[in-house]
PDB file of C-alpha atoms in Angstrom:
ATOM      1  CA  MET D   1      82.883 218.290  35.492  1.00  0.00           C
ATOM      2  CA  LYS D   2      81.867 221.944  35.274  1.00  0.00           C
ATOM      3  CA  ASP D   3      85.205 222.915  36.848  1.00  0.00           C
ATOM      4  CA  VAL D   4      87.078 220.737  34.331  1.00  0.00           C
ATOM      5  CA  ALA D   5      85.112 222.273  31.427  1.00  0.00           C
ATOM      6  CA  ALA D   6      85.917 225.807  32.611  1.00  0.00           C
ATOM      7  CA  HIS D   7      89.598 224.981  33.179  1.00  0.00           C
ATOM      8  CA  ALA D   8      89.972 223.378  29.732  1.00  0.00           C
ATOM      9  CA  GLY D   9      87.842 225.996  27.954  1.00  0.00           C
ATOM     10  CA  VAL D  10      85.395 223.448  26.545  1.00  0.00           C
ATOM     11  CA  GLY D  11      81.736 222.558  26.974  1.00  0.00           C
ATOM     12  CA  LEU D  12      80.387 220.182  29.603  1.00  0.00           C
ATOM     13  CA  LYS D  13      79.366 217.667  26.948  1.00  0.00           C
ATOM     14  CA  THR D  14      82.952 217.510  25.676  1.00  0.00           C
ATOM     15  CA  VAL D  15      84.199 216.625  29.154  1.00  0.00           C
ATOM     16  CA  SER D  16      81.506 213.952  29.392  1.00  0.00           C
ATOM     17  CA  ARG D  17      82.622 212.455  26.081  1.00  0.00           C
ATOM     18  CA  VAL D  18      86.248 212.321  27.167  1.00  0.00           C
ATOM     19  CA  VAL D  19      85.460 210.821  30.579  1.00  0.00           C
ATOM     20  CA  ASN D  20      83.202 208.149  29.066  1.00  0.00           C
ATOM     21  CA  GLY D  21      85.459 207.359  26.108  1.00  0.00           C
ATOM     22  CA  GLU D  22      82.924 208.496  23.523  1.00  0.00           C
ATOM     23  CA  PRO D  23      83.866 209.593  19.977  1.00  0.00           C
ATOM     24  CA  GLY D  24      83.587 213.110  18.567  1.00  0.00           C
ATOM     25  CA  VAL D  25      86.508 214.805  20.342  1.00  0.00           C
ATOM     26  CA  THR D  26      89.705 215.918  18.586  1.00  0.00           C
ATOM     27  CA  PRO D  27      93.032 214.642  19.986  1.00  0.00           C
ATOM     28  CA  ASP D  28      94.086 218.177  20.968  1.00  0.00           C
ATOM     29  CA  THR D  29      90.837 218.824  22.850  1.00  0.00           C
ATOM     30  CA  GLU D  30      91.026 215.423  24.554  1.00  0.00           C
ATOM     31  CA  ARG D  31      94.573 216.232  25.671  1.00  0.00           C
ATOM     32  CA  ARG D  32      93.492 219.578  27.163  1.00  0.00           C
ATOM     33  CA  VAL D  33      90.609 217.942  29.012  1.00  0.00           C
ATOM     34  CA  GLN D  34      92.855 215.168  30.374  1.00  0.00           C
ATOM     35  CA  GLU D  35      95.415 217.737  31.556  1.00  0.00           C
ATOM     36  CA  SER D  36      92.649 219.667  33.340  1.00  0.00           C
ATOM     37  CA  ILE D  37      91.364 216.467  34.946  1.00  0.00           C
ATOM     38  CA  GLU D  38      94.843 215.701  36.287  1.00  0.00           C
ATOM     39  CA  SER D  39      95.458 219.298  37.375  1.00  0.00           C
ATOM     40  CA  LEU D  40      92.171 219.505  39.304  1.00  0.00           C
ATOM     41  CA  GLY D  41      92.315 215.958  40.681  1.00  0.00           C
ATOM     42  CA  PHE D  42      88.916 215.153  39.180  1.00  0.00           C
ATOM     43  CA  ARG D  43      87.462 211.688  39.877  1.00  0.00           C
ATOM     44  CA  ARG D  44      84.305 210.385  38.262  1.00  0.00           C
ATOM     45  CA  ASN D  45      81.425 209.839  40.720  1.00  0.00           C
ATOM     46  CA  ASP D  46      80.404 206.282  39.915  1.00  0.00           C
ATOM     47  CA  SER D  47      77.454 206.383  42.303  1.00  0.00           C
ATOM     48  CA  ALA D  48      75.944 209.233  40.325  1.00  0.00           C
ATOM     49  CA  ARG D  49      76.758 207.417  37.099  1.00  0.00           C
ATOM     50  CA  VAL D  50      74.868 204.336  38.323  1.00  0.00           C
ATOM     51  CA  LEU D  51      71.804 206.441  39.119  1.00  0.00           C
ATOM     52  CA  ARG D  52      71.917 207.971  35.637  1.00  0.00           C
ATOM     53  CA  LYS D  53      72.671 204.846  33.588  1.00  0.00           C
ATOM     54  CA  GLY D  54      71.228 202.087  35.779  1.00  0.00           C
ATOM     55  CA  ARG D  55      74.433 200.030  35.350  1.00  0.00           C
ATOM     56  CA  THR D  56      77.347 199.679  37.760  1.00  0.00           C
ATOM     57  CA  ALA D  57      79.919 198.480  35.204  1.00  0.00           C
ATOM     58  CA  SER D  58      80.837 195.701  37.635  1.00  0.00           C
ATOM     59  CA  VAL D  59      80.399 191.937  37.651  1.00  0.00           C
ATOM     60  CA  GLY D  60      80.761 189.375  40.409  1.00  0.00           C
ATOM     61  CA  LEU D  61      82.642 186.076  40.372  1.00  0.00           C
ATOM     62  CA  VAL D  62      81.891 183.446  43.011  1.00  0.00           C
ATOM     63  CA  LEU D  63      84.710 180.872  43.162  1.00  0.00           C
ATOM     64  CA  GLU D  64      85.176 177.745  45.198  1.00  0.00           C
ATOM     65  CA  ASP D  65      88.583 178.752  46.560  1.00  0.00           C
ATOM     66  CA  LEU D  66      90.731 181.703  45.488  1.00  0.00           C
ATOM     67  CA  ALA D  67      93.820 179.790  46.669  1.00  0.00           C
ATOM     68  CA  ASP D  68      93.200 176.845  44.317  1.00  0.00           C
ATOM     69  CA  PRO D  69      95.637 177.098  41.367  1.00  0.00           C
ATOM     70  CA  PHE D  70      92.921 175.921  38.964  1.00  0.00           C
ATOM     71  CA  TYR D  71      90.946 179.122  39.529  1.00  0.00           C
ATOM     72  CA  GLY D  72      93.840 181.534  38.959  1.00  0.00           C
ATOM     73  CA  PRO D  73      93.778 181.456  35.126  1.00  0.00           C
ATOM     74  CA  LEU D  74      89.979 181.210  35.147  1.00  0.00           C
ATOM     75  CA  SER D  75      89.629 184.346  37.266  1.00  0.00           C
ATOM     76  CA  ARG D  76      92.253 186.191  35.222  1.00  0.00           C
ATOM     77  CA  ALA D  77      90.429 185.382  31.979  1.00  0.00           C
ATOM     78  CA  VAL D  78      87.145 186.682  33.396  1.00  0.00           C
ATOM     79  CA  GLU D  79      88.895 189.837  34.564  1.00  0.00           C
ATOM     80  CA  GLU D  80      90.423 190.444  31.107  1.00  0.00           C
ATOM     81  CA  VAL D  81      87.042 190.151  29.379  1.00  0.00           C
ATOM     82  CA  ALA D  82      85.439 192.415  32.007  1.00  0.00           C
ATOM     83  CA  ARG D  83      88.208 194.989  31.563  1.00  0.00           C
ATOM     84  CA  ALA D  84      87.725 194.949  27.789  1.00  0.00           C
ATOM     85  CA  HIS D  85      84.078 195.850  28.441  1.00  0.00           C
ATOM     86  CA  GLY D  86      84.993 198.633  30.874  1.00  0.00           C
ATOM     87  CA  ALA D  87      83.768 196.663  33.890  1.00  0.00           C
ATOM     88  CA  LEU D  88      85.261 195.954  37.306  1.00  0.00           C
ATOM     89  CA  LEU D  89      85.454 192.348  38.579  1.00  0.00           C
ATOM     90  CA  ILE D  90      84.626 191.619  42.227  1.00  0.00           C
ATOM     91  CA  ASN D  91      85.268 188.066  43.410  1.00  0.00           C
ATOM     92  CA  GLY D  92      85.084 185.937  46.506  1.00  0.00           C
ATOM     93  CA  SER D  93      85.312 182.326  47.707  1.00  0.00           C
ATOM     94  CA  SER D  94      82.444 180.076  48.734  1.00  0.00           C
ATOM     95  CA  ALA D  95      84.831 177.577  50.411  1.00  0.00           C
ATOM     96  CA  GLU D  96      82.646 174.830  48.865  1.00  0.00           C
ATOM     97  CA  ASP D  97      79.873 175.827  51.302  1.00  0.00           C
ATOM     98  CA  PRO D  98      76.403 176.215  49.672  1.00  0.00           C
ATOM     99  CA  GLY D  99      75.276 178.636  52.379  1.00  0.00           C
ATOM    100  CA  ARG D 100      78.325 180.813  51.932  1.00  0.00           C
ATOM    101  CA  GLU D 101      77.878 180.703  48.144  1.00  0.00           C
ATOM    102  CA  GLN D 102      74.314 182.007  48.502  1.00  0.00           C
ATOM    103  CA  GLU D 103      75.379 184.680  50.985  1.00  0.00           C
ATOM    104  CA  LEU D 104      78.176 185.886  48.737  1.00  0.00           C
ATOM    105  CA  ALA D 105      76.117 185.857  45.523  1.00  0.00           C
ATOM    106  CA  LEU D 106      73.270 187.801  47.130  1.00  0.00           C
ATOM    107  CA  ALA D 107      75.721 190.267  48.720  1.00  0.00           C
ATOM    108  CA  LEU D 108      77.130 190.992  45.247  1.00  0.00           C
ATOM    109  CA  CYS D 109      73.589 191.449  43.907  1.00  0.00           C
ATOM    110  CA  ALA D 110      72.824 193.840  46.791  1.00  0.00           C
ATOM    111  CA  ARG D 111      75.775 195.919  45.589  1.00  0.00           C
ATOM    112  CA  ARG D 112      74.084 196.019  42.202  1.00  0.00           C
ATOM    113  CA  VAL D 113      76.584 194.139  40.072  1.00  0.00           C
ATOM    114  CA  ASP D 114      75.350 193.906  36.504  1.00  0.00           C
ATOM    115  CA  GLY D 115      76.081 190.198  36.246  1.00  0.00           C
ATOM    116  CA  LEU D 116      77.302 187.121  38.088  1.00  0.00           C
ATOM    117  CA  ILE D 117      79.571 184.241  37.171  1.00  0.00           C
ATOM    118  CA  VAL D 118      79.153 181.417  39.675  1.00  0.00           C
ATOM    119  CA  ILE D 119      81.106 178.235  40.302  1.00  0.00           C
ATOM    120  CA  PRO D 120      78.409 176.561  42.362  1.00  0.00           C
ATOM    121  CA  ALA D 121      78.970 174.862  45.681  1.00  0.00           C
ATOM    122  CA  GLY D 122      75.307 173.956  46.115  1.00  0.00           C
ATOM    123  CA  ASP D 123      72.734 172.220  43.962  1.00  0.00           C
ATOM    124  CA  ASP D 124      69.739 174.545  44.420  1.00  0.00           C
ATOM    125  CA  HIS D 125      69.980 178.000  42.864  1.00  0.00           C
ATOM    126  CA  ARG D 126      66.364 179.056  43.049  1.00  0.00           C
ATOM    127  CA  TYR D 127      67.492 181.801  45.423  1.00  0.00           C
ATOM    128  CA  LEU D 128      68.848 183.631  42.344  1.00  0.00           C
ATOM    129  CA  GLU D 129      65.575 183.590  40.405  1.00  0.00           C
ATOM    130  CA  PRO D 130      64.414 187.018  41.721  1.00  0.00           C
ATOM    131  CA  GLU D 131      67.804 188.533  40.863  1.00  0.00           C
ATOM    132  CA  ILE D 132      67.771 187.072  37.357  1.00  0.00           C
ATOM    133  CA  ARG D 133      64.212 188.353  36.804  1.00  0.00           C
ATOM    134  CA  ALA D 134      65.424 191.765  37.977  1.00  0.00           C
ATOM    135  CA  GLY D 135      68.029 191.764  35.206  1.00  0.00           C
ATOM    136  CA  VAL D 136      71.186 190.346  36.785  1.00  0.00           C
ATOM    137  CA  ALA D 137      72.779 188.311  33.981  1.00  0.00           C
ATOM    138  CA  THR D 138      74.056 185.009  35.410  1.00  0.00           C
ATOM    139  CA  VAL D 139      76.356 182.344  33.998  1.00  0.00           C
ATOM    140  CA  PHE D 140      77.523 179.203  35.784  1.00  0.00           C
ATOM    141  CA  VAL D 141      80.967 177.803  35.101  1.00  0.00           C
ATOM    142  CA  ASP D 142      82.679 174.454  35.785  1.00  0.00           C
ATOM    143  CA  ARG D 143      79.381 173.065  37.146  1.00  0.00           C
ATOM    144  CA  PRO D 144      75.772 173.666  36.057  1.00  0.00           C
ATOM    145  CA  ALA D 145      73.120 175.468  38.066  1.00  0.00           C
ATOM    146  CA  GLY D 146      70.772 173.417  40.226  1.00  0.00           C
ATOM    147  CA  ARG D 147      66.976 173.582  39.833  1.00  0.00           C
ATOM    148  CA  ILE D 148      66.984 176.607  37.522  1.00  0.00           C
ATOM    149  CA  GLU D 149      67.607 177.118  33.815  1.00  0.00           C
ATOM    150  CA  ALA D 150      70.771 179.171  33.291  1.00  0.00           C
ATOM    151  CA  ASP D 151      73.776 179.418  30.993  1.00  0.00           C
ATOM    152  CA  ALA D 152      76.618 177.074  31.924  1.00  0.00           C
ATOM    153  CA  VAL D 153      80.160 176.587  30.612  1.00  0.00           C
ATOM    154  CA  LEU D 154      81.692 173.237  31.568  1.00  0.00           C
ATOM    155  CA  SER D 155      84.631 170.977  30.865  1.00  0.00           C
ATOM    156  CA  ASP D 156      83.922 167.475  29.593  1.00  0.00           C
ATOM    157  CA  SER D 157      84.497 165.759  32.933  1.00  0.00           C
ATOM    158  CA  PHE D 158      82.841 162.528  31.810  1.00  0.00           C
ATOM    159  CA  GLY D 159      84.824 162.283  28.575  1.00  0.00           C
ATOM    160  CA  GLY D 160      88.092 163.250  30.228  1.00  0.00           C
ATOM    161  CA  ALA D 161      87.800 160.649  32.998  1.00  0.00           C
ATOM    162  CA  ARG D 162      86.743 158.024  30.480  1.00  0.00           C
ATOM    163  CA  ALA D 163      89.812 158.787  28.331  1.00  0.00           C
ATOM    164  CA  GLY D 164      92.147 158.741  31.357  1.00  0.00           C
ATOM    165  CA  THR D 165      90.814 155.383  32.539  1.00  0.00           C
ATOM    166  CA  ALA D 166      90.972 153.937  29.011  1.00  0.00           C
ATOM    167  CA  HIS D 167      94.598 155.074  28.836  1.00  0.00           C
ATOM    168  CA  LEU D 168      95.441 153.089  31.982  1.00  0.00           C
ATOM    169  CA  LEU D 169      93.526 150.073  30.671  1.00  0.00           C
ATOM    170  CA  ALA D 170      95.465 150.249  27.397  1.00  0.00           C
ATOM    171  CA  HIS D 171      98.699 149.959  29.395  1.00  0.00           C
ATOM    172  CA  GLY D 172      97.581 146.686  30.964  1.00  0.00           C
ATOM    173  CA  HIS D 173      95.932 147.809  34.191  1.00  0.00           C
ATOM    174  CA  ARG D 174      92.753 146.175  35.465  1.00  0.00           C
ATOM    175  CA  ARG D 175      92.781 147.105  39.152  1.00  0.00           C
ATOM    176  CA  ILE D 176      92.333 150.862  38.778  1.00  0.00           C
ATOM    177  CA  ALA D 177      91.364 153.135  41.650  1.00  0.00           C
ATOM    178  CA  PHE D 178      89.297 156.297  41.406  1.00  0.00           C
ATOM    179  CA  ILE D 179      89.739 158.863  44.193  1.00  0.00           C
ATOM    180  CA  GLY D 180      87.534 161.918  43.813  1.00  0.00           C
ATOM    181  CA  ASP D 181      85.827 164.867  45.449  1.00  0.00           C
ATOM    182  CA  GLN D 182      82.494 165.012  47.289  1.00  0.00           C
ATOM    183  CA  PRO D 183      79.863 162.919  45.437  1.00  0.00           C
ATOM    184  CA  ARG D 184      77.341 165.781  45.516  1.00  0.00           C
ATOM    185  CA  ILE D 185      79.645 167.866  43.295  1.00  0.00           C
ATOM    186  CA  HIS D 186      78.733 167.637  39.609  1.00  0.00           C
ATOM    187  CA  THR D 187      82.312 167.297  38.354  1.00  0.00           C
ATOM    188  CA  ALA D 188      83.103 164.505  40.831  1.00  0.00           C
ATOM    189  CA  ALA D 189      79.990 162.570  39.845  1.00  0.00           C
ATOM    190  CA  GLU D 190      80.718 163.005  36.123  1.00  0.00           C
ATOM    191  CA  ARG D 191      84.339 161.858  36.501  1.00  0.00           C
ATOM    192  CA  LEU D 192      83.215 158.791  38.440  1.00  0.00           C
ATOM    193  CA  ARG D 193      80.710 158.081  35.676  1.00  0.00           C
ATOM    194  CA  GLY D 194      83.478 158.369  33.059  1.00  0.00           C
ATOM    195  CA  TYR D 195      85.699 155.985  35.045  1.00  0.00           C
ATOM    196  CA  ARG D 196      82.901 153.435  35.329  1.00  0.00           C
ATOM    197  CA  ALA D 197      82.045 153.733  31.626  1.00  0.00           C
ATOM    198  CA  ALA D 198      85.640 153.023  30.543  1.00  0.00           C
ATOM    199  CA  MET D 199      85.934 150.042  32.895  1.00  0.00           C
ATOM    200  CA  GLU D 200      82.643 148.618  31.627  1.00  0.00           C
ATOM    201  CA  ASP D 201      83.657 149.214  27.989  1.00  0.00           C
ATOM    202  CA  ALA D 202      86.765 147.109  28.612  1.00  0.00           C
ATOM    203  CA  GLY D 203      84.882 144.414  30.518  1.00  0.00           C
ATOM    204  CA  ALA D 204      87.013 145.188  33.582  1.00  0.00           C
ATOM    205  CA  ARG D 205      85.753 144.448  37.078  1.00  0.00           C
ATOM    206  CA  ILE D 206      84.998 147.383  39.387  1.00  0.00           C
ATOM    207  CA  ASP D 207      85.500 146.637  43.062  1.00  0.00           C
ATOM    208  CA  ASP D 208      83.722 149.029  45.426  1.00  0.00           C
ATOM    209  CA  SER D 209      86.915 149.243  47.503  1.00  0.00           C
ATOM    210  CA  TRP D 210      88.699 150.826  44.525  1.00  0.00           C
ATOM    211  CA  VAL D 211      86.389 153.858  44.513  1.00  0.00           C
ATOM    212  CA  SER D 212      86.598 156.613  47.122  1.00  0.00           C
ATOM    213  CA  LEU D 213      84.790 159.959  47.039  1.00  0.00           C
ATOM    214  CA  GLY D 214      84.863 162.555  49.789  1.00  0.00           C
ATOM    215  CA  SER D 215      86.857 165.452  51.124  1.00  0.00           C
ATOM    216  CA  THR D 216      90.046 166.315  49.228  1.00  0.00           C
ATOM    217  CA  ALA D 217      91.859 166.880  52.527  1.00  0.00           C
ATOM    218  CA  PRO D 218      95.271 165.143  52.363  1.00  0.00           C
ATOM    219  CA  GLU D 219      94.637 162.892  55.367  1.00  0.00           C
ATOM    220  CA  ARG D 220      91.397 161.544  53.823  1.00  0.00           C
ATOM    221  CA  VAL D 221      93.009 160.897  50.427  1.00  0.00           C
ATOM    222  CA  ARG D 222      96.105 159.298  51.980  1.00  0.00           C
ATOM    223  CA  GLY D 223      93.947 156.978  54.082  1.00  0.00           C
ATOM    224  CA  ALA D 224      91.852 155.884  51.108  1.00  0.00           C
ATOM    225  CA  LEU D 225      94.908 155.272  48.917  1.00  0.00           C
ATOM    226  CA  ALA D 226      96.803 153.395  51.642  1.00  0.00           C
ATOM    227  CA  ALA D 227      93.857 151.019  52.097  1.00  0.00           C
ATOM    228  CA  MET D 228      93.736 150.343  48.353  1.00  0.00           C
ATOM    229  CA  LEU D 229      97.481 149.679  48.150  1.00  0.00           C
ATOM    230  CA  ASP D 230      97.556 147.434  51.238  1.00  0.00           C
ATOM    231  CA  ALA D 231      94.571 145.283  50.190  1.00  0.00           C
ATOM    232  CA  ALA D 232      94.845 141.601  49.274  1.00  0.00           C
ATOM    233  CA  GLU D 233      94.366 142.683  45.658  1.00  0.00           C
ATOM    234  CA  PRO D 234      96.126 146.062  45.591  1.00  0.00           C
ATOM    235  CA  VAL D 235      95.336 148.555  42.872  1.00  0.00           C
ATOM    236  CA  THR D 236      98.049 149.011  40.238  1.00  0.00           C
ATOM    237  CA  ALA D 237      96.866 152.388  38.931  1.00  0.00           C
ATOM    238  CA  VAL D 238      95.027 155.491  40.151  1.00  0.00           C
ATOM    239  CA  LEU D 239      92.790 158.016  38.421  1.00  0.00           C
ATOM    240  CA  ALA D 240      92.915 161.123  40.645  1.00  0.00           C
ATOM    241  CA  GLY D 241      89.722 163.169  40.480  1.00  0.00           C
ATOM    242  CA  ASN D 242      91.227 166.679  40.685  1.00  0.00           C
ATOM    243  CA  ASN D 243      94.460 168.608  41.216  1.00  0.00           C
ATOM    244  CA  ARG D 244      94.402 168.463  45.018  1.00  0.00           C
ATOM    245  CA  VAL D 245      93.887 164.703  45.013  1.00  0.00           C
ATOM    246  CA  THR D 246      96.714 164.325  42.474  1.00  0.00           C
ATOM    247  CA  VAL D 247      99.195 166.204  44.672  1.00  0.00           C
ATOM    248  CA  THR D 248      98.421 164.010  47.684  1.00  0.00           C
ATOM    249  CA  VAL D 249      98.620 160.824  45.611  1.00  0.00           C
ATOM    250  CA  VAL D 250     102.008 161.858  44.163  1.00  0.00           C
ATOM    251  CA  ARG D 251     103.388 162.484  47.666  1.00  0.00           C
ATOM    252  CA  HIS D 252     102.110 159.162  48.985  1.00  0.00           C
ATOM    253  CA  LEU D 253     103.356 157.143  46.011  1.00  0.00           C
ATOM    254  CA  ALA D 254     106.828 158.674  46.361  1.00  0.00           C
ATOM    255  CA  ALA D 255     107.298 156.573  49.505  1.00  0.00           C
ATOM    256  CA  HIS D 256     105.616 153.449  48.107  1.00  0.00           C
ATOM    257  CA  ASP D 257     107.841 150.460  47.342  1.00  0.00           C
ATOM    258  CA  ARG D 258     106.115 149.386  44.099  1.00  0.00           C
ATOM    259  CA  PRO D 259     105.454 151.505  41.007  1.00  0.00           C
ATOM    260  CA  VAL D 260     101.814 152.570  40.644  1.00  0.00           C
ATOM    261  CA  ALA D 261     100.531 154.245  37.497  1.00  0.00           C
ATOM    262  CA  LEU D 262      98.778 157.613  37.861  1.00  0.00           C
ATOM    263  CA  VAL D 263      96.595 159.836  35.715  1.00  0.00           C
ATOM    264  CA  GLY D 264      95.484 163.097  37.333  1.00  0.00           C
ATOM    265  CA  PHE D 265      92.460 165.151  36.363  1.00  0.00           C
ATOM    266  CA  ASP D 266      93.647 168.790  36.016  1.00  0.00           C
ATOM    267  CA  ASP D 267      97.181 169.784  35.225  1.00  0.00           C
ATOM    268  CA  ILE D 268      99.325 170.866  38.162  1.00  0.00           C
ATOM    269  CA  GLU D 269     102.445 172.958  38.558  1.00  0.00           C
ATOM    270  CA  LEU D 270     105.656 171.014  37.821  1.00  0.00           C
ATOM    271  CA  ALA D 271     103.663 168.057  36.425  1.00  0.00           C
ATOM    272  CA  ASP D 272     105.782 168.216  33.276  1.00  0.00           C
ATOM    273  CA  LEU D 273     109.009 168.011  35.291  1.00  0.00           C
ATOM    274  CA  LEU D 274     107.650 165.268  37.561  1.00  0.00           C
ATOM    275  CA  GLY D 275     106.383 163.236  34.603  1.00  0.00           C
ATOM    276  CA  ILE D 276     102.731 163.176  35.687  1.00  0.00           C
ATOM    277  CA  THR D 277     100.204 162.167  33.044  1.00  0.00           C
ATOM    278  CA  VAL D 278      97.103 164.384  33.269  1.00  0.00           C
ATOM    279  CA  ILE D 279      93.712 165.127  31.825  1.00  0.00           C
ATOM    280  CA  ALA D 280      94.100 168.866  31.268  1.00  0.00           C
ATOM    281  CA  GLN D 281      91.263 171.345  31.367  1.00  0.00           C
ATOM    282  CA  ASP D 282      91.597 174.796  29.832  1.00  0.00           C
ATOM    283  CA  ALA D 283      90.685 176.903  32.870  1.00  0.00           C
ATOM    284  CA  ALA D 284      91.338 180.178  31.021  1.00  0.00           C
ATOM    285  CA  ALA D 285      89.002 179.122  28.192  1.00  0.00           C
ATOM    286  CA  LEU D 286      86.309 178.276  30.759  1.00  0.00           C
ATOM    287  CA  GLY D 287      86.571 181.745  32.298  1.00  0.00           C
ATOM    288  CA  ARG D 288      86.792 183.562  28.974  1.00  0.00           C
ATOM    289  CA  THR D 289      83.842 181.699  27.444  1.00  0.00           C
ATOM    290  CA  ALA D 290      81.690 182.276  30.527  1.00  0.00           C
ATOM    291  CA  ALA D 291      82.559 185.983  30.655  1.00  0.00           C
ATOM    292  CA  GLU D 292      81.910 186.502  26.956  1.00  0.00           C
ATOM    293  CA  ARG D 293      78.532 184.823  27.325  1.00  0.00           C
ATOM    294  CA  LEU D 294      77.759 187.037  30.334  1.00  0.00           C
ATOM    295  CA  PHE D 295      78.516 190.239  28.442  1.00  0.00           C
ATOM    296  CA  ARG D 296      76.439 189.071  25.469  1.00  0.00           C
ATOM    297  CA  ARG D 297      73.547 188.784  27.901  1.00  0.00           C
ATOM    298  CA  LEU D 298      74.300 192.249  29.258  1.00  0.00           C
ATOM    299  CA  ASP D 299      74.332 193.584  25.700  1.00  0.00           C
ATOM    300  CA  GLY D 300      70.794 192.313  25.179  1.00  0.00           C
ATOM    301  CA  ALA D 301      71.071 188.714  23.899  1.00  0.00           C
ATOM    302  CA  ARG D 302      67.785 186.944  24.578  1.00  0.00           C
ATOM    303  CA  GLU D 303      68.394 183.351  23.429  1.00  0.00           C
ATOM    304  CA  ALA D 304      67.427 180.434  25.658  1.00  0.00           C
ATOM    305  CA  PRO D 305      69.953 179.384  28.324  1.00  0.00           C
ATOM    306  CA  ALA D 306      72.544 177.004  26.891  1.00  0.00           C
ATOM    307  CA  ARG D 307      75.205 174.614  28.119  1.00  0.00           C
ATOM    308  CA  VAL D 308      78.639 174.895  26.480  1.00  0.00           C
ATOM    309  CA  THR D 309      81.031 171.968  27.007  1.00  0.00           C
ATOM    310  CA  LEU D 310      84.762 172.386  26.373  1.00  0.00           C
ATOM    311  CA  GLU D 311      86.984 169.417  25.537  1.00  0.00           C
ATOM    312  CA  THR D 312      89.719 168.133  27.828  1.00  0.00           C
ATOM    313  CA  ARG D 313      93.128 166.871  26.690  1.00  0.00           C
ATOM    314  CA  LEU D 314      95.140 163.815  27.740  1.00  0.00           C
ATOM    315  CA  ILE D 315      98.840 164.682  28.191  1.00  0.00           C
ATOM    316  CA  PRO D 316     101.004 161.552  28.593  1.00  0.00           C
ATOM    317  CA  ARG D 317     104.184 162.256  30.565  1.00  0.00           C
ATOM    318  CA  GLY D 318     105.217 158.921  32.026  1.00  0.00           C
ATOM    319  CA  SER D 319     103.223 158.199  35.179  1.00  0.00           C
ATOM    320  CA  GLY D 320     100.188 156.982  33.241  1.00  0.00           C
ATOM    321  CA  GLU D 321     102.268 154.745  31.005  1.00  0.00           C
ATOM    322  CA  LEU D 322     103.775 152.527  33.697  1.00  0.00           C
ATOM    323  CA  ALA D 323     102.978 148.827  33.282  1.00  0.00           C
ATOM    324  CA  PRO D 324     101.383 146.905  36.168  1.00  0.00           C
ATOM    325  CA  ALA D 325     103.923 145.552  38.661  1.00  0.00           C
ATOM    326  CA  ASP D 326     102.083 142.205  38.738  1.00  0.00           C
TER     327      ASP D 326
END
């Protein structure tokens, strides 16, 4: 910075103001400083800046799976909010493994990120208590924290699944399947609860063989659906618990000889062209709301941890409006 100041013919404080985007510098002076920075190849030493300010201007995002299309707009929204606050986003995938989630979150803390946004894979987050006490702002998104009090931003999984099931019931279905994710996952449990609530509201019978929770691997979902369709009393409609389940169900039903109604939880690519009725979440709003809450914490907000729930939206496109075949 001293070399830049000498080259531009200004004081060291002026260079500092330009580098840190602070006011009090005329446009002409800022231009001269920027030209000197480019001419000398100056790069700010962020390690020294951390030692001086105690902040790294970076935040961490722990996702379930970077390859999952649902997390693309969520991650992008977090990144945009971080960028607006002059912060770098560092993210990684837990692969739905609680141990890997903990390892990744603590590795980010060891690199002194200022805050964390976590989509939890596990249900016990007491391992983060020392980090939170040390000042690492933490917000959970899509699913709440387990065994600690922390901010959380969620979609209304219960209400969305209830609405999707009620939609199928309104179109005459009574044998409705629910195929979801692992039962230990908060969103899967809430969507199952919404399905059950709608069926009970309508006085519809729930057969245990119509409900299947577990891995979203295609072979598992295909096996569960095939058993439901080949039963003595086959299901006439399916509520798919997330986008990966929906894709597998669509592929399997394409080769099925009778029409089966479908409502998928989460919108998927080409769903509008394929005519798939969905319960849509606003993934970008989840990410943006979580990031904004995180930066409010970093700016000194001291209110009690809160849970924010965002509404879902039923989008009828044809598959959920099919009448029962029998």
